[in-house]
mmCIF file of C-alpha atoms in Angstrom:
data_model
loop_
_atom_site.group_PDB
_atom_site.id
_atom_site.type_symbol
_atom_site.label_atom_id
_atom_site.label_comp_id
_atom_site.label_asym_id
_atom_site.label_seq_id
_atom_site.Cartn_x
_atom_site.Cartn_y
_atom_site.Cartn_z
ATOM 1 C CA UNK A 1 68.726 135.123 141.864
ATOM 2 C CA UNK A 2 67.401 136.507 145.268
ATOM 3 C CA UNK A 3 66.105 140.027 145.113
ATOM 4 C CA UNK A 4 64.654 142.050 147.970
ATOM 5 C CA UNK A 5 60.790 142.365 148.108
ATOM 6 C CA UNK A 6 59.418 144.729 145.476
ATOM 7 C CA UNK A 7 58.301 147.206 148.010
ATOM 8 C CA UNK A 8 61.630 147.318 149.927
ATOM 9 C CA UNK A 9 63.388 150.619 149.652
ATOM 10 C CA UNK A 10 67.207 150.009 150.009
ATOM 11 C CA UNK A 11 68.848 151.956 152.778
ATOM 12 C CA UNK A 12 70.921 154.749 151.101
ATOM 13 C CA UNK A 13 73.499 154.705 154.082
ATOM 14 C CA UNK A 14 74.013 151.011 153.708
ATOM 15 C CA UNK A 15 76.833 150.107 151.374
ATOM 16 C CA UNK A 16 75.717 148.119 148.313
ATOM 17 C CA UNK A 17 77.030 144.629 147.704
ATOM 18 C CA UNK A 18 78.660 144.109 144.309
ATOM 19 C CA UNK A 19 79.900 146.426 141.722
ATOM 20 C CA UNK A 20 78.173 149.755 140.900
ATOM 21 C CA UNK A 21 77.161 150.509 137.253
ATOM 22 C CA UNK A 22 80.103 152.127 135.508
ATOM 23 C CA UNK A 23 82.720 149.941 137.325
ATOM 24 C CA UNK A 24 83.239 147.831 134.247
ATOM 25 C CA UNK A 25 80.541 145.257 135.330
ATOM 26 C CA UNK A 26 77.058 145.061 134.003
ATOM 27 C CA UNK A 27 74.307 146.658 135.855
ATOM 28 C CA UNK A 28 72.263 144.467 138.201
ATOM 29 C CA UNK A 29 68.464 144.471 138.534
ATOM 30 C CA UNK A 30 67.497 145.821 141.904
ATOM 31 C CA UNK A 31 64.748 147.836 143.243
ATOM 32 C CA UNK A 32 65.344 151.553 142.450
ATOM 33 C CA UNK A 33 65.736 153.643 145.575
ATOM 34 C CA UNK A 34 63.573 156.700 144.923
ATOM 35 C CA UNK A 35 59.901 157.147 145.063
ATOM 36 C CA UNK A 36 58.135 159.748 143.038
ATOM 37 C CA UNK A 37 56.671 162.780 145.002
ATOM 38 C CA UNK A 38 53.731 161.981 147.227
ATOM 39 C CA UNK A 39 51.923 164.875 145.586
ATOM 40 C CA UNK A 40 51.703 162.673 142.369
ATOM 41 C CA UNK A 41 48.910 160.761 144.140
ATOM 42 C CA UNK A 42 46.805 163.920 143.936
ATOM 43 C CA UNK A 43 47.530 164.194 140.223
ATOM 44 C CA UNK A 44 46.709 160.548 139.456
ATOM 45 C CA UNK A 45 43.542 160.717 141.669
ATOM 46 C CA UNK A 46 42.142 163.692 139.818
ATOM 47 C CA UNK A 47 43.032 162.281 136.349
ATOM 48 C CA UNK A 48 41.156 159.092 137.230
ATOM 49 C CA UNK A 49 38.283 161.088 138.846
ATOM 50 C CA UNK A 50 37.871 163.392 135.778
ATOM 51 C CA UNK A 51 37.852 160.437 133.466
ATOM 52 C CA UNK A 52 35.508 158.478 135.570
ATOM 53 C CA UNK A 53 33.041 161.378 135.838
ATOM 54 C CA UNK A 54 33.005 161.862 132.056
ATOM 55 C CA UNK A 55 32.422 158.157 131.528
ATOM 56 C CA UNK A 56 29.731 158.022 134.158
ATOM 57 C CA UNK A 57 27.808 160.967 132.561
ATOM 58 C CA UNK A 58 28.099 159.240 129.139
ATOM 59 C CA UNK A 59 26.826 155.924 130.438
ATOM 60 C CA UNK A 60 24.011 157.730 132.403
ATOM 61 C CA UNK A 61 22.961 159.328 129.172
ATOM 62 C CA UNK A 62 23.024 156.013 127.349
ATOM 63 C CA UNK A 63 20.981 154.438 130.138
ATOM 64 C CA UNK A 64 18.501 157.241 130.191
ATOM 65 C CA UNK A 65 18.090 156.949 126.479
ATOM 66 C CA UNK A 66 17.718 153.168 126.572
ATOM 67 C CA UNK A 67 14.951 153.249 129.359
ATOM 68 C CA UNK A 68 13.126 156.456 128.366
ATOM 69 C CA UNK A 69 13.073 156.767 124.574
ATOM 70 C CA UNK A 70 11.645 153.305 123.956
ATOM 71 C CA UNK A 71 14.109 152.269 121.149
ATOM 72 C CA UNK A 72 12.775 149.132 119.709
ATOM 73 C CA UNK A 73 16.166 147.691 118.832
ATOM 74 C CA UNK A 74 17.029 147.417 122.510
ATOM 75 C CA UNK A 75 15.652 144.307 124.364
ATOM 76 C CA UNK A 76 13.096 144.857 127.064
ATOM 77 C CA UNK A 77 15.217 143.378 129.826
ATOM 78 C CA UNK A 78 17.932 145.910 128.947
ATOM 79 C CA UNK A 79 15.534 148.786 128.921
ATOM 80 C CA UNK A 80 14.162 147.786 132.379
ATOM 81 C CA UNK A 81 17.797 147.471 133.896
ATOM 82 C CA UNK A 82 19.498 150.284 132.040
ATOM 83 C CA UNK A 83 20.390 151.970 135.290
ATOM 84 C CA UNK A 84 22.461 149.043 136.422
ATOM 85 C CA UNK A 85 25.117 150.049 133.802
ATOM 86 C CA UNK A 86 26.025 153.427 135.281
ATOM 87 C CA UNK A 87 25.588 152.078 138.894
ATOM 88 C CA UNK A 88 28.025 149.208 138.265
ATOM 89 C CA UNK A 89 30.515 151.601 136.600
ATOM 90 C CA UNK A 90 30.109 154.036 139.476
ATOM 91 C CA UNK A 91 31.066 151.386 142.059
ATOM 92 C CA UNK A 92 34.082 150.390 139.777
ATOM 93 C CA UNK A 93 35.074 154.085 139.415
ATOM 94 C CA UNK A 94 35.052 154.649 143.355
ATOM 95 C CA UNK A 95 37.171 151.604 143.916
ATOM 96 C CA UNK A 96 39.598 152.674 141.162
ATOM 97 C CA UNK A 97 39.845 156.186 142.549
ATOM 98 C CA UNK A 98 40.336 154.852 146.120
ATOM 99 C CA UNK A 99 42.944 152.250 145.189
ATOM 100 C CA UNK A 100 44.942 152.939 142.069
ATOM 101 C CA UNK A 101 46.788 156.176 142.944
ATOM 102 C CA UNK A 102 48.038 154.836 146.287
ATOM 103 C CA UNK A 103 49.046 151.543 144.769
ATOM 104 C CA UNK A 104 50.817 153.266 141.845
ATOM 105 C CA UNK A 105 52.766 155.479 144.329
ATOM 106 C CA UNK A 106 53.803 152.323 146.248
ATOM 107 C CA UNK A 107 55.109 150.498 143.134
ATOM 108 C CA UNK A 108 56.562 153.219 140.940
ATOM 109 C CA UNK A 109 60.219 153.844 141.629
ATOM 110 C CA UNK A 110 63.283 155.437 139.881
ATOM 111 C CA UNK A 111 66.880 156.052 140.443
ATOM 112 C CA UNK A 112 69.903 157.501 138.676
ATOM 113 C CA UNK A 113 73.046 155.490 139.782
ATOM 114 C CA UNK A 114 76.372 155.819 138.102
ATOM 115 C CA UNK A 115 75.692 156.032 134.476
ATOM 116 C CA UNK A 116 72.350 154.071 134.542
ATOM 117 C CA UNK A 117 68.694 155.256 134.902
ATOM 118 C CA UNK A 118 66.646 152.676 136.706
ATOM 119 C CA UNK A 119 62.866 152.720 136.526
ATOM 120 C CA UNK A 120 60.172 150.341 137.744
ATOM 121 C CA UNK A 121 56.555 150.602 136.823
ATOM 122 C CA UNK A 122 53.524 148.318 136.756
ATOM 123 C CA UNK A 123 50.942 146.857 139.220
ATOM 124 C CA UNK A 124 50.556 143.136 138.459
ATOM 125 C CA UNK A 125 53.108 142.801 135.695
ATOM 126 C CA UNK A 126 56.060 144.934 136.610
ATOM 127 C CA UNK A 127 58.524 146.491 134.164
ATOM 128 C CA UNK A 128 62.107 147.187 135.088
ATOM 129 C CA UNK A 129 64.174 149.331 132.841
ATOM 130 C CA UNK A 130 67.731 150.220 132.847
ATOM 131 C CA UNK A 131 68.723 153.041 130.437
ATOM 132 C CA UNK A 132 72.477 153.871 129.994
ATOM 133 C CA UNK A 133 73.040 157.619 130.305
ATOM 134 C CA UNK A 134 75.476 157.524 127.430
ATOM 135 C CA UNK A 135 72.759 156.427 125.001
ATOM 136 C CA UNK A 136 70.404 159.329 125.716
ATOM 137 C CA UNK A 137 69.433 161.514 122.781
ATOM 138 C CA UNK A 138 66.842 163.747 124.432
ATOM 139 C CA UNK A 139 65.820 164.504 127.931
ATOM 140 C CA UNK A 140 62.364 166.106 128.190
ATOM 141 C CA UNK A 141 60.910 167.766 131.188
ATOM 142 C CA UNK A 142 57.142 168.359 130.999
ATOM 143 C CA UNK A 143 54.517 169.744 133.218
ATOM 144 C CA UNK A 144 50.833 169.710 132.422
ATOM 145 C CA UNK A 145 48.313 172.047 133.999
ATOM 146 C CA UNK A 146 47.269 169.496 136.691
ATOM 147 C CA UNK A 147 50.973 168.711 137.411
ATOM 148 C CA UNK A 148 51.502 172.498 137.791
ATOM 149 C CA UNK A 149 48.792 172.646 140.391
ATOM 150 C CA UNK A 150 50.394 169.972 142.447
ATOM 151 C CA UNK A 151 54.018 171.123 141.656
ATOM 152 C CA UNK A 152 55.138 167.884 140.019
ATOM 153 C CA UNK A 153 56.538 167.111 136.581
ATOM 154 C CA UNK A 154 57.291 164.200 134.167
ATOM 155 C CA UNK A 155 60.740 163.395 133.023
ATOM 156 C CA UNK A 156 61.169 161.458 129.803
ATOM 157 C CA UNK A 157 64.503 160.257 128.517
ATOM 158 C CA UNK A 158 64.773 158.860 124.938
ATOM 159 C CA UNK A 159 67.395 156.804 123.212
ATOM 160 C CA UNK A 160 67.681 155.727 119.667
ATOM 161 C CA UNK A 161 65.589 152.631 120.565
ATOM 162 C CA UNK A 162 61.971 152.859 121.472
ATOM 163 C CA UNK A 163 62.449 150.209 124.125
ATOM 164 C CA UNK A 164 65.313 152.205 125.605
ATOM 165 C CA UNK A 165 63.125 155.291 126.331
ATOM 166 C CA UNK A 166 61.893 155.746 129.915
ATOM 167 C CA UNK A 167 59.349 157.999 131.580
ATOM 168 C CA UNK A 168 59.239 158.958 135.280
ATOM 169 C CA UNK A 169 55.869 160.651 136.163
ATOM 170 C CA UNK A 170 55.245 162.418 139.378
ATOM 171 C CA UNK A 171 58.677 163.797 140.278
ATOM 172 C CA UNK A 172 58.904 167.004 142.298
ATOM 173 C CA UNK A 173 59.041 169.838 139.766
ATOM 174 C CA UNK A 174 62.445 171.259 140.986
ATOM 175 C CA UNK A 175 63.937 167.825 141.239
ATOM 176 C CA UNK A 176 62.769 166.995 137.693
ATOM 177 C CA UNK A 177 64.322 170.207 136.340
ATOM 178 C CA UNK A 178 67.651 169.528 138.117
ATOM 179 C CA UNK A 179 67.657 165.872 137.080
ATOM 180 C CA UNK A 180 66.896 166.832 133.374
ATOM 181 C CA UNK A 181 69.738 169.403 133.283
ATOM 182 C CA UNK A 182 72.154 166.965 135.021
ATOM 183 C CA UNK A 183 71.285 164.036 132.721
ATOM 184 C CA UNK A 184 71.775 166.134 129.625
ATOM 185 C CA UNK A 185 75.139 167.369 130.677
ATOM 186 C CA UNK A 186 76.250 163.862 131.713
ATOM 187 C CA UNK A 187 75.005 162.240 128.559
ATOM 188 C CA UNK A 188 76.955 164.860 126.527
ATOM 189 C CA UNK A 189 80.045 164.387 128.517
ATOM 190 C CA UNK A 190 79.839 160.575 128.172
ATOM 191 C CA UNK A 191 79.365 160.804 124.391
ATOM 192 C CA UNK A 192 82.279 163.217 124.097
ATOM 193 C CA UNK A 193 84.537 160.786 126.090
ATOM 194 C CA UNK A 194 83.446 157.904 123.782
ATOM 195 C CA UNK A 195 84.635 159.766 120.753
#
């Protein structure tokens, strides 16, 4: 099966080839159209930065203790080179802060089309998920303190199956609120139609 490149964003004005979900045909796997808010990059950067600083402080304390306190159970070569541990982690953390948020923004996609919620996440291994709206049990809209600073939110939809649940992080806060309300109404209407 030929699929467009992973980073291709389909043109919303261009008509789609093949049936849309809900036309009686099965949903087809394709790149979701929407990216999360670009402000999510700031949230992801600060989360990684806070975690990295905490870990670096902890590793620096361990390195200081190993080199200064003269613990007999630590080999001499480790005591003499204890500063290499926080230095190596610092380089790793800088690379992670510089690369991961932008890469994550480039890869993470979502879309609500017809009666299907499409999501795609992952860096090296990618996970594509299609969640039928009529199977939704709960729609959660959350916004942590850091997300509030950047005016983004997380939308989590849950079905009866754990594998059927999906999370979209980094949505614009207003868009996430409207989407959660719309999905809840649509899921209720579809369930009522099925009975």
